[in-house]
Tab-separated table of C-alpha atoms and ligand atoms in Angstrom:
chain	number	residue	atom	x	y	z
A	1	UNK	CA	98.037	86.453	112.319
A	2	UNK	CA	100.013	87.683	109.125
A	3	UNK	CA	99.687	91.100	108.208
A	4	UNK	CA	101.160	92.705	104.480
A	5	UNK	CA	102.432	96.066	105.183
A	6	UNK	CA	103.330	99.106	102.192
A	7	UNK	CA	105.204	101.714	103.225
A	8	UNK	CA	106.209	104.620	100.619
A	9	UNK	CA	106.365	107.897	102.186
A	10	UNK	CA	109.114	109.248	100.299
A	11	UNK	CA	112.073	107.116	98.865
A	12	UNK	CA	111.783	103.304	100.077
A	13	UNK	CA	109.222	101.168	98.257
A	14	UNK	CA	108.888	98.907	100.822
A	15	UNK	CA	106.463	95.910	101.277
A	16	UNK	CA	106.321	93.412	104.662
A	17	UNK	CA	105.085	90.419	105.873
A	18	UNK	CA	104.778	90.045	109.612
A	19	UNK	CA	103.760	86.638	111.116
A	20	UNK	CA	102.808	87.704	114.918
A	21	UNK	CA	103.128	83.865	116.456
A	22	UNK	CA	106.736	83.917	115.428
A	23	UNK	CA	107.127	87.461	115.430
A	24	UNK	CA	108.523	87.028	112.088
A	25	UNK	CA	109.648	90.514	110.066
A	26	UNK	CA	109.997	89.867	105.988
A	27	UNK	CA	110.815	93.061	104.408
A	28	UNK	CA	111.184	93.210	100.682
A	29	UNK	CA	111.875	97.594	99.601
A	30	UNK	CA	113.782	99.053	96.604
A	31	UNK	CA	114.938	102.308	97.394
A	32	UNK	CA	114.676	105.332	94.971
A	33	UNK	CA	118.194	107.256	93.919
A	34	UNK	CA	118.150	110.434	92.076
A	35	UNK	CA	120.825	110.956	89.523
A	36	UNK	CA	121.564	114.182	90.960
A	37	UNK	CA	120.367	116.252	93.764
A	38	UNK	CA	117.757	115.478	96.326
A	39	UNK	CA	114.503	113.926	96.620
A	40	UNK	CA	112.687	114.609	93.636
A	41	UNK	CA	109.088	114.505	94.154
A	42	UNK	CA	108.180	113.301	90.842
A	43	UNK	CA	110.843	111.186	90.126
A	44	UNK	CA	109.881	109.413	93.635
A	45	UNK	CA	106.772	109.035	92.387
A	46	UNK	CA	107.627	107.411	89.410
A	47	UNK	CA	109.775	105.325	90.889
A	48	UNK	CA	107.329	103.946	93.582
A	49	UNK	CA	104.884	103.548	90.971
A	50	UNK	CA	107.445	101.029	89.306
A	51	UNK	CA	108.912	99.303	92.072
A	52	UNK	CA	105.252	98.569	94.858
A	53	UNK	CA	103.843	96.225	92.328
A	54	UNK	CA	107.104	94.009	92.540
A	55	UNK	CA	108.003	94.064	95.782
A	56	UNK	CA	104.192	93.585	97.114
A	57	UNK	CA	104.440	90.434	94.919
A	58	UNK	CA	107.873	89.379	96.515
A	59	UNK	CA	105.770	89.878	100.052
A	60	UNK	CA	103.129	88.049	98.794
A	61	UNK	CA	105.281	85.344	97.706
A	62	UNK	CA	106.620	84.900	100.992
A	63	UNK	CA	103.416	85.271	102.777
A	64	UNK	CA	102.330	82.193	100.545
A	65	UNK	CA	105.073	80.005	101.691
A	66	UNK	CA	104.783	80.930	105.311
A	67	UNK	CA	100.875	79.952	104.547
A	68	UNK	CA	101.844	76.175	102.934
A	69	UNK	CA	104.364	75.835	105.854
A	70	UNK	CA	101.490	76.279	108.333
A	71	UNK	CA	99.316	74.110	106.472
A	72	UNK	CA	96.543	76.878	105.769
A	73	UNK	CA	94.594	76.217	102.683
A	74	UNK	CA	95.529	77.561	98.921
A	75	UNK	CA	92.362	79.422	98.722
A	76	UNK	CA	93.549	81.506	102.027
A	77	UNK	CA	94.476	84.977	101.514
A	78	UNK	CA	97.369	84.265	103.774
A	79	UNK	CA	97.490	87.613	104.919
A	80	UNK	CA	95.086	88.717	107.374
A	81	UNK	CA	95.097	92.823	106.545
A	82	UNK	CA	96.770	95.223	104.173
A	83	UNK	CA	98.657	98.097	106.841
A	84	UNK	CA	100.124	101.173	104.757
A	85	UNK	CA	102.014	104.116	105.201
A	86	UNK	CA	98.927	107.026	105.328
A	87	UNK	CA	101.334	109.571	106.044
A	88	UNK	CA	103.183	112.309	106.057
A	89	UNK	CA	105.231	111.639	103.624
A	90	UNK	CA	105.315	112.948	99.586
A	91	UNK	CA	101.705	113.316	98.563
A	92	UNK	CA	102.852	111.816	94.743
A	93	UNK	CA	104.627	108.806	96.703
A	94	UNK	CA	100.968	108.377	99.300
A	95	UNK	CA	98.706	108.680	96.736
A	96	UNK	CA	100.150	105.059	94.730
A	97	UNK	CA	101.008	103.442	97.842
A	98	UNK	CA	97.278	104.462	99.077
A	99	UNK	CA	95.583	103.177	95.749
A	100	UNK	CA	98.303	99.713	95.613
A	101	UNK	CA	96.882	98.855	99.638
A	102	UNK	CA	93.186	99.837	99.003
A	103	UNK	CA	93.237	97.547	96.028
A	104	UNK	CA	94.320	94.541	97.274
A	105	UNK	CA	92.817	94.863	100.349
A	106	UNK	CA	89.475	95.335	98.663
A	107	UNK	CA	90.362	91.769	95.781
A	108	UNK	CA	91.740	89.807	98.365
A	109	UNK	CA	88.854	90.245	100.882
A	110	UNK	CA	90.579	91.328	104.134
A	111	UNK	CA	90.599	94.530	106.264
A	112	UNK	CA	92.356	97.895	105.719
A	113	UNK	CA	94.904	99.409	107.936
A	114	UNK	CA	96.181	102.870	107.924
A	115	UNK	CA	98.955	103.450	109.565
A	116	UNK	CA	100.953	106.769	110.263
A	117	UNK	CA	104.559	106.479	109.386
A	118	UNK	CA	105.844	108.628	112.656
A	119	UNK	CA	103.912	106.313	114.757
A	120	UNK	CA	105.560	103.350	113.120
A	121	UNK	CA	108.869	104.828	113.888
A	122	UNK	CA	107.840	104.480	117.447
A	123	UNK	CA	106.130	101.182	117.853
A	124	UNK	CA	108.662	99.079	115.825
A	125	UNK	CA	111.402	100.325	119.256
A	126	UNK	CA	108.457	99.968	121.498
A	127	UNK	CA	107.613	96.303	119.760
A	128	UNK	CA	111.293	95.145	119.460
A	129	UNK	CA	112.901	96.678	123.220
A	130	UNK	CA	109.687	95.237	125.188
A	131	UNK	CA	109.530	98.613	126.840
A	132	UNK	CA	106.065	99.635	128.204
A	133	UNK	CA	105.795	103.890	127.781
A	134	UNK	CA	109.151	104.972	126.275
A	135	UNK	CA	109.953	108.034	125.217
A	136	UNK	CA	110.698	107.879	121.510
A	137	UNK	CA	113.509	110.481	119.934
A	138	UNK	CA	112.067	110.250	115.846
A	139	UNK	CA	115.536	111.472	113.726
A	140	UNK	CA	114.674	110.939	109.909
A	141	UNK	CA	114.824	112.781	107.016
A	142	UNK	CA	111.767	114.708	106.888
A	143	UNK	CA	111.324	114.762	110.606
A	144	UNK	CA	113.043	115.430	113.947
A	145	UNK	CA	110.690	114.955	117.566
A	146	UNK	CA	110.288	114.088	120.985
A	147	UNK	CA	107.204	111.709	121.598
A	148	UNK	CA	106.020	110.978	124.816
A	149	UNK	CA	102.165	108.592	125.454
A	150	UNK	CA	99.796	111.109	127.250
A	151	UNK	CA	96.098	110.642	127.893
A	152	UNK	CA	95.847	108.388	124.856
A	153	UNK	CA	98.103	109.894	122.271
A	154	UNK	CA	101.809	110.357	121.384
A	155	UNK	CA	102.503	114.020	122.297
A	156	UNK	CA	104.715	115.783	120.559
A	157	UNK	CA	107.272	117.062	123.385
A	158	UNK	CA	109.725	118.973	121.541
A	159	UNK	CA	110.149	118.649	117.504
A	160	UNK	CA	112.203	120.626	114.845
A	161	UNK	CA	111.241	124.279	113.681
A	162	UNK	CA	112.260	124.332	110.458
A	163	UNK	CA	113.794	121.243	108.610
A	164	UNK	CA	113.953	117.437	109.643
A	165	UNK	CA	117.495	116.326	110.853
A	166	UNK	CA	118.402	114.336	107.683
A	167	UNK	CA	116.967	116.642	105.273
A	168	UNK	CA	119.132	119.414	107.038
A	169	UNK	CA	122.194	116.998	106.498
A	170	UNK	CA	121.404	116.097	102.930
A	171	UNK	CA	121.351	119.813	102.155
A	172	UNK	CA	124.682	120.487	103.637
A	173	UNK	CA	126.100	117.887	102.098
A	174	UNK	CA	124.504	118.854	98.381
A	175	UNK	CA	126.917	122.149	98.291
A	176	UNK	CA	130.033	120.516	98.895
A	177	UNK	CA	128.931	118.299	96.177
A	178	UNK	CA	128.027	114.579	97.568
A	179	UNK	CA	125.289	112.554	96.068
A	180	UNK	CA	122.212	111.642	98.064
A	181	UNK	CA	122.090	110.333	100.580
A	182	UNK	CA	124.796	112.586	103.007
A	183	UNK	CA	124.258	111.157	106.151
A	184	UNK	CA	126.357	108.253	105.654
A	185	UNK	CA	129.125	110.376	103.994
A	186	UNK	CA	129.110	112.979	106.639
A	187	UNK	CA	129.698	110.109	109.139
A	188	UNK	CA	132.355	108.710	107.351
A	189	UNK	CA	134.057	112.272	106.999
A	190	UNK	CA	133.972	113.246	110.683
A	191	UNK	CA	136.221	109.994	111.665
A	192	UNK	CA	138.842	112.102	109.928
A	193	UNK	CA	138.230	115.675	111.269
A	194	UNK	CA	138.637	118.220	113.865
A	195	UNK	CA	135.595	119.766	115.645
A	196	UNK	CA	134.406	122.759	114.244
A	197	UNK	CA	132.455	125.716	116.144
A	198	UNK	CA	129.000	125.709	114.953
A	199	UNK	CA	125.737	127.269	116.280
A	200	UNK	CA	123.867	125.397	118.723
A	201	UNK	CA	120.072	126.024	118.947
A	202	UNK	CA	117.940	124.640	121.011
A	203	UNK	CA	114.733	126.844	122.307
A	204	UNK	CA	113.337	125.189	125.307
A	205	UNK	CA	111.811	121.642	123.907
A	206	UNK	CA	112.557	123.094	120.478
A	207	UNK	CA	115.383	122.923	117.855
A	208	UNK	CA	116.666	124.544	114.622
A	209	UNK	CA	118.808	123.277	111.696
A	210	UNK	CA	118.545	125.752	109.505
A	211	UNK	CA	121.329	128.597	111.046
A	212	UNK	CA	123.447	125.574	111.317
A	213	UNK	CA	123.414	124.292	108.098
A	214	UNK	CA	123.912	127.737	106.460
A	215	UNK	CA	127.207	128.046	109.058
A	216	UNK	CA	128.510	124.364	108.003
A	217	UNK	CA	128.304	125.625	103.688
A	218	UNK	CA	129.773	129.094	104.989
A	219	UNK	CA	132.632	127.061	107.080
A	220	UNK	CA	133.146	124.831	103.779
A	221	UNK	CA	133.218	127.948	101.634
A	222	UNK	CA	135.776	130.089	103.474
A	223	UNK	CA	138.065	127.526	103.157
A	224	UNK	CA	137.666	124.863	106.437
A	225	UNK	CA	138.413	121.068	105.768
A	226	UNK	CA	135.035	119.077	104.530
A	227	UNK	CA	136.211	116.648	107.321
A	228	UNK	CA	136.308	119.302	110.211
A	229	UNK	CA	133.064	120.526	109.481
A	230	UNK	CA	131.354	117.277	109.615
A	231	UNK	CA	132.737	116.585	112.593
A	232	UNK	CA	131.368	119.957	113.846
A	233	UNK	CA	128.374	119.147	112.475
A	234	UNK	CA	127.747	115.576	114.242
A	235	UNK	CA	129.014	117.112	117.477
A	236	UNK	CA	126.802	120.289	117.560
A	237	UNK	CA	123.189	118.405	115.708
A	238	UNK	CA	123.294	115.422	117.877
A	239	UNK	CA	124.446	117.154	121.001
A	240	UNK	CA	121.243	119.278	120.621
A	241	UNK	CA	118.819	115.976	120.141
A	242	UNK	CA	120.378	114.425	122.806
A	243	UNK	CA	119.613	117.402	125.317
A	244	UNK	CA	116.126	117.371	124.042
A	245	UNK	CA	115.777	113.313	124.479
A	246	UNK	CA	117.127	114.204	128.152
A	247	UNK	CA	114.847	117.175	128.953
A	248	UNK	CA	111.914	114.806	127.623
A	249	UNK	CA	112.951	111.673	130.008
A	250	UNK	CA	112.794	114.005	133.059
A	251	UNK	CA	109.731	115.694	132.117
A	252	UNK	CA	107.916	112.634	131.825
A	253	UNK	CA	109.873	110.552	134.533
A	254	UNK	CA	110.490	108.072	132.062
A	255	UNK	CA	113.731	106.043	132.138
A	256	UNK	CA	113.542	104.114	129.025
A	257	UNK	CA	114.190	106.199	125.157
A	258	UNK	CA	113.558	104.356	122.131
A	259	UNK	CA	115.212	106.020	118.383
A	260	UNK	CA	113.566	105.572	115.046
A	261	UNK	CA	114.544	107.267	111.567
A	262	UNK	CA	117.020	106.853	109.269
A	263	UNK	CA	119.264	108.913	111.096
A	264	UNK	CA	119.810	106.790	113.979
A	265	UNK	CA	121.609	104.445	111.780
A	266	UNK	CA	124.143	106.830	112.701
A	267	UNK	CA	126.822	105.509	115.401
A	268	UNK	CA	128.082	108.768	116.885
A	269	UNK	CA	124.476	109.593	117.801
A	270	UNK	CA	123.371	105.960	119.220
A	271	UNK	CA	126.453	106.358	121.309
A	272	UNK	CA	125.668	109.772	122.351
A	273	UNK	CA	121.972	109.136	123.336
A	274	UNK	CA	123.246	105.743	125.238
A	275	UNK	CA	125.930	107.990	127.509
A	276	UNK	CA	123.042	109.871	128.308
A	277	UNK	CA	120.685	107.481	129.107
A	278	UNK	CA	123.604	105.290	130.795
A	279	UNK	CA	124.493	108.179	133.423
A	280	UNK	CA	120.471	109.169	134.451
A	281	UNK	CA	119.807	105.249	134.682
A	282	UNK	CA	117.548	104.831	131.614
A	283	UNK	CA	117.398	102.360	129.115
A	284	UNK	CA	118.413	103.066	125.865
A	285	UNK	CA	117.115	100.793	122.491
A	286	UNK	CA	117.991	101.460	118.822
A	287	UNK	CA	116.286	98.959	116.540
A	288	UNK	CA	118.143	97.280	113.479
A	289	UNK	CA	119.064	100.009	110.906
A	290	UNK	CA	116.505	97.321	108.511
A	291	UNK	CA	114.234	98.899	110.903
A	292	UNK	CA	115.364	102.621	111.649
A	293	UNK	CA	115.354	103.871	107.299
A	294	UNK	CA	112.030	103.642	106.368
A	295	UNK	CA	110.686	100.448	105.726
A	296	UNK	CA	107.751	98.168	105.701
A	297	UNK	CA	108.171	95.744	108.312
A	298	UNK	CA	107.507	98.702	110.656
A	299	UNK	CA	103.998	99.206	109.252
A	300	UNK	CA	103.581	95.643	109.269
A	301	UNK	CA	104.179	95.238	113.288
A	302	UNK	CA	102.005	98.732	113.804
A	303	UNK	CA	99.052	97.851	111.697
A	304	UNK	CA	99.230	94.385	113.519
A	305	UNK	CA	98.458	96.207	117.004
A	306	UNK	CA	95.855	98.070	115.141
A	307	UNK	CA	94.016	95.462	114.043
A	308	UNK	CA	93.964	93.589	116.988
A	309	UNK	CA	92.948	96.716	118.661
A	310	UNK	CA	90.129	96.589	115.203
A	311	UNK	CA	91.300	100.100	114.677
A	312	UNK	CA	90.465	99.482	110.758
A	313	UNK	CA	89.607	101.567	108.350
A	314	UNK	CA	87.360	101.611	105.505
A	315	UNK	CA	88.069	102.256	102.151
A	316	UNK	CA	86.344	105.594	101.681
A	317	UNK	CA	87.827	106.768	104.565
A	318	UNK	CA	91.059	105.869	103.910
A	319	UNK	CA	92.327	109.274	101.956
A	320	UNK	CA	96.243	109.827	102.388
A	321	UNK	CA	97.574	112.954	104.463
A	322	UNK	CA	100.845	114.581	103.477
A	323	UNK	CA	101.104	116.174	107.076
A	324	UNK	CA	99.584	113.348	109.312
A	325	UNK	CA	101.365	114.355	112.936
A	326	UNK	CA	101.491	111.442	114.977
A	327	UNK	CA	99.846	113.324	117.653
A	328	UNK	CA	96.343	112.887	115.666
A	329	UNK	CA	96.310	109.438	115.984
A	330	UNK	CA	93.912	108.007	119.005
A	331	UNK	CA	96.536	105.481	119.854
A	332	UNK	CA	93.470	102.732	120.636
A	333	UNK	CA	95.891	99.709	120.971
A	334	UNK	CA	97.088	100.825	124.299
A	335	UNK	CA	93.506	102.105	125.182
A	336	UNK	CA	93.073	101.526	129.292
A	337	UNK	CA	96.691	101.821	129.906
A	338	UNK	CA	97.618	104.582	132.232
A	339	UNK	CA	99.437	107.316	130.865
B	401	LIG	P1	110.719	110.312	107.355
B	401	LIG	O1	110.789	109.021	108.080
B	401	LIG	O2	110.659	111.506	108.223
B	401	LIG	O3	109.658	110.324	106.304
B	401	LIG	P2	112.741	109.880	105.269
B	401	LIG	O4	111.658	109.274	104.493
B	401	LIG	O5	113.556	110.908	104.566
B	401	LIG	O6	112.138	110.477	106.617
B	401	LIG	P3	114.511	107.940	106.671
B	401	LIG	O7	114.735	106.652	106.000
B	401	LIG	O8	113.930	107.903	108.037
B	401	LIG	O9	113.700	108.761	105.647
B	401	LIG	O10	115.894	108.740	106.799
B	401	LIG	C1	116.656	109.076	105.688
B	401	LIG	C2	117.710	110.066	106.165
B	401	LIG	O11	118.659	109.388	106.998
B	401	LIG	C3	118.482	110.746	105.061
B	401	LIG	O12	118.418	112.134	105.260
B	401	LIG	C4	119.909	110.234	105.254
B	401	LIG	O13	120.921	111.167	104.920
B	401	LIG	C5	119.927	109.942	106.745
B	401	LIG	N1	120.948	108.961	107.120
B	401	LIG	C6	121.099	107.700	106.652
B	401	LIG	N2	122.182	107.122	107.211
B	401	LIG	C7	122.733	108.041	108.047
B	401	LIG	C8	123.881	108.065	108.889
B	401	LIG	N3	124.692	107.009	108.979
B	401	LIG	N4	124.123	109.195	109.588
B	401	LIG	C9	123.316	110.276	109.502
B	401	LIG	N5	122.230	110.312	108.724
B	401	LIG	C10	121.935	109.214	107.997
């Protein structure tokens, strides 16, 4: 089975081919970079608009030649089902990934797929670690959560109150004057600095950015290295996920975490969350940053368990959703399995 995937939530135009008998991941995405500032709704929207159509084609392209390679014949679709990115995610961004999928599912004959980006985040660890019911620690831009599989859904066991991790870090890191993204360039600044003393808050499963990230520009401003604070920064927001992740292993008695988002590309926080798991006795997977930033190849491999599950959906019925949680989704590809 090959399944196309589109994924567009925000600022990757992404598009994926995966082959299931080889377990085969293409991922074609061109990412969106404002001049200045953050995320810029419209902007993003302008540039997905520009960029799906050619890197769908690229996917395509390479769906084709895995198709002659197998032998299949020219009038083949060579893709079984169009999987996309339904949301959450930038309603400007959904609504032309959402129109791109419904097309081409609908010209080249073959079943819709909608996928929720959160879940994605989860199943592409799940897929790739082999573990059966892991708890999944989701640290991305827009997002920050705990899932655990309960009674047929992902549960959310402990998530963000205000902003998503990355988004918080971006901020920070758009008053000392750093261009988008800041994750990267806060981890590259905290090799060189000194902890600093920032407020941890964490309120029972629950966690807040917002106090901290108004401390770190108030550290900056009154005169305390860049460098220092990011350490501080790293220390304090990735101490506090890893005492959720923690908290969420031994309230479900699971011993195996899985991390998706952008933000686990991030090597003081992998290492973190792998001490932890290391000294309880879990198991501890990070996928390939290819498939931790968004990306398409994780829609691919979800809407592939979908549709084998024939958890399609038709094409009136397939309206985007800015604020799709992940615990909406009836997770009916692991339907029967105890929870
Ligand atoms: P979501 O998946 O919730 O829609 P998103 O679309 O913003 O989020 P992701 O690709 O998951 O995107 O994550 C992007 C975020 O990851 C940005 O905020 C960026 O600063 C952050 N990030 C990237 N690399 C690193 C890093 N090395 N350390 C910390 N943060 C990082």
């Amino acid at each position: 089975m090959r399944i196309l995937g589109i994924e567009g939530t925000a600022w990757a135009a992404s598009a994926a081919v995966f082959e299931t008998d080889r377990d085969h991941v293409f991922i074609e995405s061109d990412a969106y970079q404002p001049d200045s500032g953050g995320i810029h709704p419209r902007e993003a929207a302008e540039h997905m608009g520009e960029a799906i159509p050619e890197v769908i084609a690229t996917a395509l392209d390479h769906a084709r030649e895995l198709a002659d390679e197998a032998g299949e014949s020219r009038d083949d679709p060579a893709i079984d089902a169009v999987a996309f990115s339904r949301g959450p995610g930038l309603g400007p961004c959904l609504r032309i990934v959402g129109t791109a999928a419904r097309t081409l599912a609908g010209r080249l004959g073959v079943p819709l797929v909608g996928v929720n980006h959160m879940v994605a985040h989860l199943e592409i660890g799940r897929h790739q670690s082999g573990f059966d019911s892991p708890v999944c620690l989701n640290a991305s831009g827009a997002n920050a959560h705990l899932l655990g599989y309960h009674g047929g859904r992902y549960r959310v066991l402990g998530e963000t109150m205000d902003t998503g991790v990355g988004n918080a870090i971006d901020k920070f890191t758009r008053h000392v004057g750093w261009s988008h993204p800041g994750g990267p360039k806060v981890e590259a600044a905290a090799e060189d600095g000194e902890y600093t003393d920032l407020p941890y808050v964490v309120k029972g499963m629950d966690f807040s950015f917002s106090g901290i990230m108004s401390a770190a520009k108030q550290a900056v401003d009154d005169g305390e290295p860049v460098e220092n604070v990011c350490a501080g920064l790293q220390e304090t927001i990735f101490a506090m996920l890893t005492e959720v992740a923690e908290r969420a292993l031994s309230l479900t008695g699971t011993d195996e975490l899985v991390l998706g988002g952008g933000v686990g590309q991030n090597a003081r926080l992998r290492e973190m969350l792998s001490e932890m798991c290391e000294a309880r006795g879990a198991a501890f997977y990070a996928p390939d940053p290819r498939f931790l930033r968004d990306n398409a190849g994780m829609i691919a491999v979800t809407g592939a368990k979908m549709l084998a599950a024939g958890d399609t959906i038709a094409i009136e019925a397939s309206a985007i959703d800015p604020n799709f949680r992940p615990d909406q989704v009836p997770v009916t590809w692991r339907s029967g399995e105890e929870s």
